Coordinates of C-alpha atoms in Angstrom, one line a residue:
G1 CA 3.0 -52.6 -60.0
F2 CA 1.3 -54.9 -57.5
Y3 CA 3.8 -56.4 -55.0
V4 CA 4.0 -60.1 -54.2
V5 CA 6.4 -60.4 -51.3
G6 CA 7.8 -63.7 -50.0
Y7 CA 10.1 -64.1 -47.0
F8 CA 13.0 -66.6 -47.2
P9 CA 14.4 -67.5 -43.8
S10 CA 18.1 -68.0 -43.4
Y11 CA 17.6 -71.4 -41.8
R12 CA 15.9 -72.9 -44.9
N13 CA 17.5 -75.1 -47.5
L14 CA 17.4 -73.4 -50.9
S15 CA 17.0 -76.7 -52.7
E16 CA 13.7 -77.3 -51.0
V17 CA 12.1 -74.1 -52.4
P18 CA 11.5 -74.5 -56.2
D19 CA 12.5 -71.8 -58.6
V20 CA 8.8 -71.1 -59.4
K21 CA 8.4 -69.8 -55.8
F22 CA 10.9 -67.1 -56.7
K23 CA 9.2 -66.4 -60.1
M24 CA 5.9 -65.9 -58.3
C25 CA 7.3 -63.1 -56.2
N26 CA 8.6 -59.7 -57.4
V27 CA 10.1 -59.1 -53.9
V28 CA 12.0 -61.6 -51.8
N29 CA 13.0 -60.7 -48.3
Y30 CA 16.0 -62.6 -46.9
A31 CA 15.3 -63.1 -43.2
F32 CA 17.3 -62.2 -41.2
F33 CA 20.3 -60.2 -40.6
S34 CA 20.3 -59.4 -36.8
V35 CA 21.3 -56.1 -35.1
N36 CA 23.0 -55.9 -31.7
S37 CA 22.6 -53.1 -29.2
T38 CA 25.3 -50.9 -30.7
G39 CA 24.1 -51.2 -34.3
T40 CA 26.4 -53.9 -35.7
L41 CA 24.7 -56.5 -37.9
T42 CA 25.2 -60.3 -37.7
V43 CA 24.7 -62.1 -41.0
N44 CA 22.7 -65.3 -40.5
N45 CA 24.0 -68.1 -42.7
P46 CA 26.4 -66.0 -44.8
L47 CA 27.1 -68.8 -47.3
L48 CA 23.4 -68.9 -48.2
V49 CA 23.0 -65.1 -48.8
P50 CA 24.6 -64.9 -52.2
Q51 CA 22.8 -68.0 -53.4
V52 CA 19.4 -66.5 -52.5
V53 CA 20.3 -63.1 -54.0
T54 CA 21.4 -64.9 -57.2
K55 CA 18.2 -67.0 -57.3
A56 CA 15.9 -64.0 -56.8
K57 CA 17.6 -61.9 -59.4
A58 CA 17.6 -64.8 -61.9
N59 CA 13.8 -64.9 -61.5
N60 CA 13.4 -61.1 -61.9
A61 CA 12.6 -60.5 -58.3
K62 CA 14.0 -57.7 -56.1
I63 CA 15.9 -59.0 -53.1
F64 CA 15.8 -57.1 -49.8
V65 CA 17.5 -57.9 -46.5
S66 CA 15.2 -58.1 -43.5
I67 CA 16.7 -57.0 -40.3
N68 CA 15.5 -58.1 -36.8
E69 CA 17.1 -57.9 -33.4
A70 CA 19.4 -60.6 -32.0
A71 CA 18.0 -60.0 -28.5
T72 CA 15.1 -58.1 -27.0
N73 CA 15.8 -54.3 -26.8
N74 CA 18.6 -54.3 -29.3
F75 CA 16.7 -52.0 -31.6
K76 CA 15.6 -49.9 -28.7
N77 CA 19.2 -49.5 -27.4
M78 CA 20.7 -48.9 -30.8
A79 CA 18.2 -46.3 -31.9
A80 CA 18.3 -44.4 -28.6
T81 CA 21.5 -42.5 -29.6
A82 CA 22.6 -40.7 -32.8
G83 CA 25.8 -42.7 -32.6
G84 CA 24.0 -46.0 -32.5
R85 CA 21.8 -45.1 -35.4
N86 CA 24.8 -43.9 -37.4
N87 CA 26.7 -47.2 -36.8
F88 CA 23.6 -49.2 -37.8
I89 CA 23.0 -47.3 -41.0
K90 CA 26.7 -47.5 -42.0
D91 CA 26.7 -51.3 -41.4
V92 CA 23.4 -51.6 -43.3
M93 CA 24.7 -49.7 -46.3
A94 CA 27.9 -51.7 -46.3
N95 CA 26.0 -55.0 -46.3
V96 CA 23.5 -53.9 -49.0
R97 CA 26.4 -53.1 -51.3
L98 CA 28.4 -56.2 -50.4
Y99 CA 25.6 -58.6 -51.1
N100 CA 24.0 -56.6 -53.9
F101 CA 20.6 -56.3 -52.2
D102 CA 18.0 -54.0 -53.7
G103 CA 16.6 -52.7 -50.4
V104 CA 16.1 -53.1 -46.7
D105 CA 13.2 -54.4 -44.7
I106 CA 13.0 -53.4 -41.0
D107 CA 11.3 -55.9 -38.6
W108 CA 11.3 -54.1 -35.3
E109 CA 8.6 -55.8 -33.2
F110 CA 7.7 -53.4 -31.9
P111 CA 8.4 -49.7 -31.1
R112 CA 5.9 -48.3 -28.6
T113 CA 4.6 -44.9 -27.5
D114 CA 5.0 -45.6 -23.8
D115 CA 8.8 -46.1 -23.7
G116 CA 9.9 -43.4 -26.2
T117 CA 10.8 -45.8 -28.9
D118 CA 8.2 -44.3 -31.2
V119 CA 10.4 -41.2 -31.4
T120 CA 13.7 -43.0 -31.9
F121 CA 12.1 -45.4 -34.4
T122 CA 10.9 -42.4 -36.4
A123 CA 14.4 -40.9 -36.3
L124 CA 16.0 -44.1 -37.4
I125 CA 13.6 -44.6 -40.3
K126 CA 14.1 -41.0 -41.5
E127 CA 17.9 -41.3 -41.4
L128 CA 17.9 -44.8 -43.0
S129 CA 15.5 -43.5 -45.7
D130 CA 17.9 -40.6 -46.4
S131 CA 20.8 -43.0 -46.9
L132 CA 18.9 -45.7 -48.9
H133 CA 17.0 -43.2 -51.1
R134 CA 20.0 -41.1 -52.1
D135 CA 20.1 -41.3 -55.9
A136 CA 16.8 -43.2 -55.6
K137 CA 19.0 -46.3 -55.4
Y138 CA 17.5 -48.6 -52.7
Y139 CA 14.1 -49.5 -51.3
L140 CA 13.1 -49.2 -47.6
T141 CA 10.2 -51.4 -46.3
M142 CA 9.1 -52.5 -42.9
A143 CA 6.9 -55.1 -41.2
I144 CA 4.1 -53.6 -39.0
T145 CA 1.4 -54.7 -36.7
A146 CA -2.0 -55.7 -38.0
G147 CA -3.4 -52.6 -36.3
K148 CA -6.4 -54.3 -34.7
Y149 CA -5.7 -53.3 -31.1
A150 CA -5.7 -49.7 -30.0
G151 CA -2.6 -48.6 -27.9
A152 CA 1.1 -48.2 -27.7
V153 CA 2.1 -50.4 -30.6
R154 CA 0.0 -49.3 -33.5
D155 CA 0.2 -45.6 -32.3
A156 CA 4.1 -45.8 -32.6
I157 CA 3.9 -45.7 -36.4
K158 CA 3.6 -42.0 -37.0
A159 CA 2.1 -40.5 -40.1
E160 CA 5.4 -39.0 -41.1
V161 CA 6.9 -42.5 -41.4
F162 CA 4.5 -43.2 -44.3
G163 CA 6.6 -40.8 -46.3
Y164 CA 10.0 -42.4 -45.4
A165 CA 9.3 -46.0 -46.4
D166 CA 8.3 -47.4 -49.8
M167 CA 6.2 -50.3 -48.6
F168 CA 4.6 -51.5 -45.3
N169 CA 4.2 -55.3 -44.8
I170 CA 1.1 -55.5 -42.6
M171 CA 1.3 -58.6 -40.5
S172 CA -2.4 -59.6 -40.5
Y173 CA -1.8 -62.9 -38.6
D174 CA -0.9 -64.3 -35.2
D175 CA -4.1 -62.9 -33.6
F176 CA -4.7 -66.0 -31.5
S177 CA -5.2 -67.0 -27.9
S178 CA -3.5 -69.8 -26.0
T179 CA -6.4 -70.1 -23.7
V180 CA -9.5 -69.4 -25.8
P181 CA -10.3 -72.3 -28.2
Y182 CA -11.8 -72.0 -31.7
R183 CA -10.2 -68.8 -32.7
H184 CA -8.7 -68.2 -36.1
H185 CA -5.4 -66.3 -36.1
S186 CA -5.7 -64.8 -39.6
N187 CA -9.2 -64.8 -40.9
Y188 CA -10.5 -62.6 -43.7
N189 CA -12.0 -60.1 -41.3
L190 CA -8.6 -59.4 -39.8
S191 CA -7.4 -58.4 -43.2
V192 CA -10.3 -56.0 -43.6
T193 CA -9.7 -54.6 -40.1
S194 CA -6.0 -54.0 -41.0
L195 CA -6.7 -52.1 -44.2
D196 CA -9.6 -50.2 -42.5
Y197 CA -7.1 -49.0 -39.9
W198 CA -3.9 -48.3 -41.8
V199 CA -5.2 -47.1 -45.1
T200 CA -8.7 -45.6 -44.3
T201 CA -8.2 -44.3 -40.8
R202 CA -4.5 -43.5 -40.7
G203 CA -4.1 -42.5 -44.3
M204 CA -1.3 -44.8 -45.3
P205 CA -0.9 -44.4 -49.1
K206 CA -2.7 -47.3 -50.7
E207 CA 0.2 -47.8 -53.1
K208 CA 2.5 -48.6 -50.1
A209 CA 0.2 -51.0 -48.3
V210 CA 1.0 -54.7 -48.5
L211 CA -1.4 -57.2 -46.9
G212 CA 0.3 -60.1 -45.2
F213 CA -1.0 -63.7 -45.0
P214 CA 0.4 -66.7 -43.3
A215 CA 1.6 -69.9 -44.9
Y216 CA 1.2 -71.7 -41.6
G217 CA -1.5 -72.6 -39.1
R218 CA -2.0 -72.0 -35.4
A219 CA -3.9 -74.0 -32.9
S220 CA -6.0 -71.8 -30.6
G221 CA -6.7 -72.7 -26.9
I222 CA -3.5 -74.8 -26.7
T223 CA -0.9 -73.5 -24.2
Q224 CA 1.9 -75.9 -25.3
T225 CA 4.5 -74.6 -27.6
G226 CA 5.2 -76.1 -31.0
T227 CA 1.6 -75.9 -32.2
T228 CA 2.2 -73.9 -35.3
M229 CA 2.4 -76.0 -38.4
S230 CA 3.4 -75.2 -41.9
Y231 CA 0.7 -75.1 -44.6
R232 CA 2.6 -77.8 -46.5
T233 CA 2.5 -80.1 -43.4
I234 CA -1.1 -79.4 -42.7
L235 CA -1.9 -80.6 -46.2
T236 CA -0.1 -83.9 -45.6
D237 CA -1.0 -84.4 -41.9
G238 CA -4.2 -82.5 -41.5
G239 CA -6.8 -85.0 -42.3
N240 CA -9.7 -84.1 -44.6
G241 CA -9.8 -80.5 -43.4
G242 CA -6.3 -79.7 -44.7
R243 CA -6.8 -81.3 -48.1
S244 CA -10.2 -79.7 -48.6
Q245 CA -8.7 -76.2 -48.3
S246 CA -11.2 -75.2 -45.6
D247 CA -9.0 -73.0 -43.3
S248 CA -9.2 -75.4 -40.3
A249 CA -8.0 -79.0 -40.0
V250 CA -8.0 -81.6 -37.3
I251 CA -4.5 -82.7 -36.6
T252 CA -4.5 -86.4 -35.7
S253 CA -3.7 -87.3 -32.2
N254 CA -0.1 -87.8 -31.0
S255 CA 1.6 -88.3 -27.7
A256 CA 1.3 -84.6 -26.8
F257 CA -2.3 -84.3 -27.9
P258 CA -4.0 -87.6 -27.5
G259 CA -7.3 -86.5 -28.9
G260 CA -5.8 -84.5 -31.7
Y261 CA -6.5 -80.7 -32.1
T262 CA -7.8 -78.2 -34.6
I263 CA -5.4 -76.0 -36.4
Y264 CA -6.4 -72.8 -38.1
Y265 CA -4.8 -71.6 -41.3
N266 CA -5.4 -70.0 -44.7
G267 CA -6.2 -72.2 -47.7
Q268 CA -6.3 -71.2 -51.3
P269 CA -9.9 -69.8 -51.3
T270 CA -9.1 -67.4 -48.4
V271 CA -5.8 -66.3 -50.0
K272 CA -7.6 -65.6 -53.2
L273 CA -10.2 -63.5 -51.3
K274 CA -7.4 -61.6 -49.4
T275 CA -5.6 -61.0 -52.6
M276 CA -8.7 -59.6 -54.2
L277 CA -9.1 -57.3 -51.2
A278 CA -5.5 -56.2 -51.5
K279 CA -6.0 -55.5 -55.2
Q280 CA -8.9 -53.2 -54.4
R281 CA -7.6 -51.5 -51.3
A282 CA -3.8 -51.9 -51.1
N283 CA -1.0 -52.6 -53.5
G284 CA 0.4 -56.0 -52.7
V285 CA 0.4 -59.2 -50.7
M286 CA 3.1 -60.7 -48.5
M287 CA 3.6 -64.3 -47.3
W288 CA 5.5 -65.7 -44.3
E289 CA 7.2 -67.8 -45.6
K290 CA 8.3 -69.5 -48.8
W291 CA 9.2 -72.9 -47.4
H292 CA 5.9 -73.2 -45.4
D293 CA 4.0 -73.0 -48.7
A294 CA 2.9 -76.2 -50.6
P295 CA 5.4 -77.1 -53.3
D296 CA 2.6 -78.0 -55.8
A297 CA -0.7 -76.9 -57.3
N298 CA -2.0 -76.3 -53.7
S299 CA 0.5 -73.4 -53.3
L300 CA -0.8 -70.2 -51.6
L301 CA 1.6 -68.0 -53.7
K302 CA 0.1 -69.6 -56.8
A303 CA -3.4 -68.7 -55.6
A304 CA -2.3 -65.1 -55.1
C305 CA -0.7 -64.9 -58.5
D306 CA -3.6 -66.5 -60.3
T307 CA -6.0 -64.0 -58.7
I308 CA -4.1 -61.0 -60.0
G309 CA -3.1 -62.6 -63.3
R310 CA 0.6 -62.7 -62.5
T311 CA 2.4 -65.2 -64.8
Y312 CA 5.2 -67.5 -63.4

């Protein structure tokens, strides 16, 4: 069926994400467990993990563990040796069984063709696929670049990897500039570009392609940090732009930005368009992340589900 994937970060409070947000998804990714340079995993917020697993399963969603790196180059260093990859896979399998996960989502941002990590990444994914798919038991998914820009990052995903993973979460967002104003980080055109590249040009199987959209906004042309804002906050703080669902809102002035600033995000109409695009040309949508979404009728997950006729 059509995937609706939602990430649940380990630093969120489960009580602030209503049950319906789990019902709306058929895949929930717990983010993150973090890998060190020798392949050992750190469980972030271990007391929360079983609660999220239970909540997902109670709402008929699959629950995957998303794995990132605790520090830059940990994936690179771990994957560089057969021993490192073996340690990692053993620890992954142990944690999957311990917490009763249904699968694993790899969030290596990013392997590259210019430092050899494309080769070690491919080896890692093949070996991990072999372990997870034994007896067809567990899923393997990964987060990948939007694919807009030619070069070392998008080229690192080799065609053979399409056969090893079950699903590719395409991160069609964060295409912004800290110096150029008035630029949307995740407009509809970027989604088209992503599917043009991955599915049409590269030949990713349509049934494995999942189109990502953000539940947060980014200001463009602002060099200061902290100018991302959750969709739910944009709706409450974003003036008329936020409440009108128009994809950009003027955030009222504060001490850091005396004149206010414009933030660019996806409202329900854009998410509906992106979901229709994914229905035609891919096999799912993914949202980062559940807590960012509005808790009411303005929900972006709701917009996606309504578009495909998914009940919740």
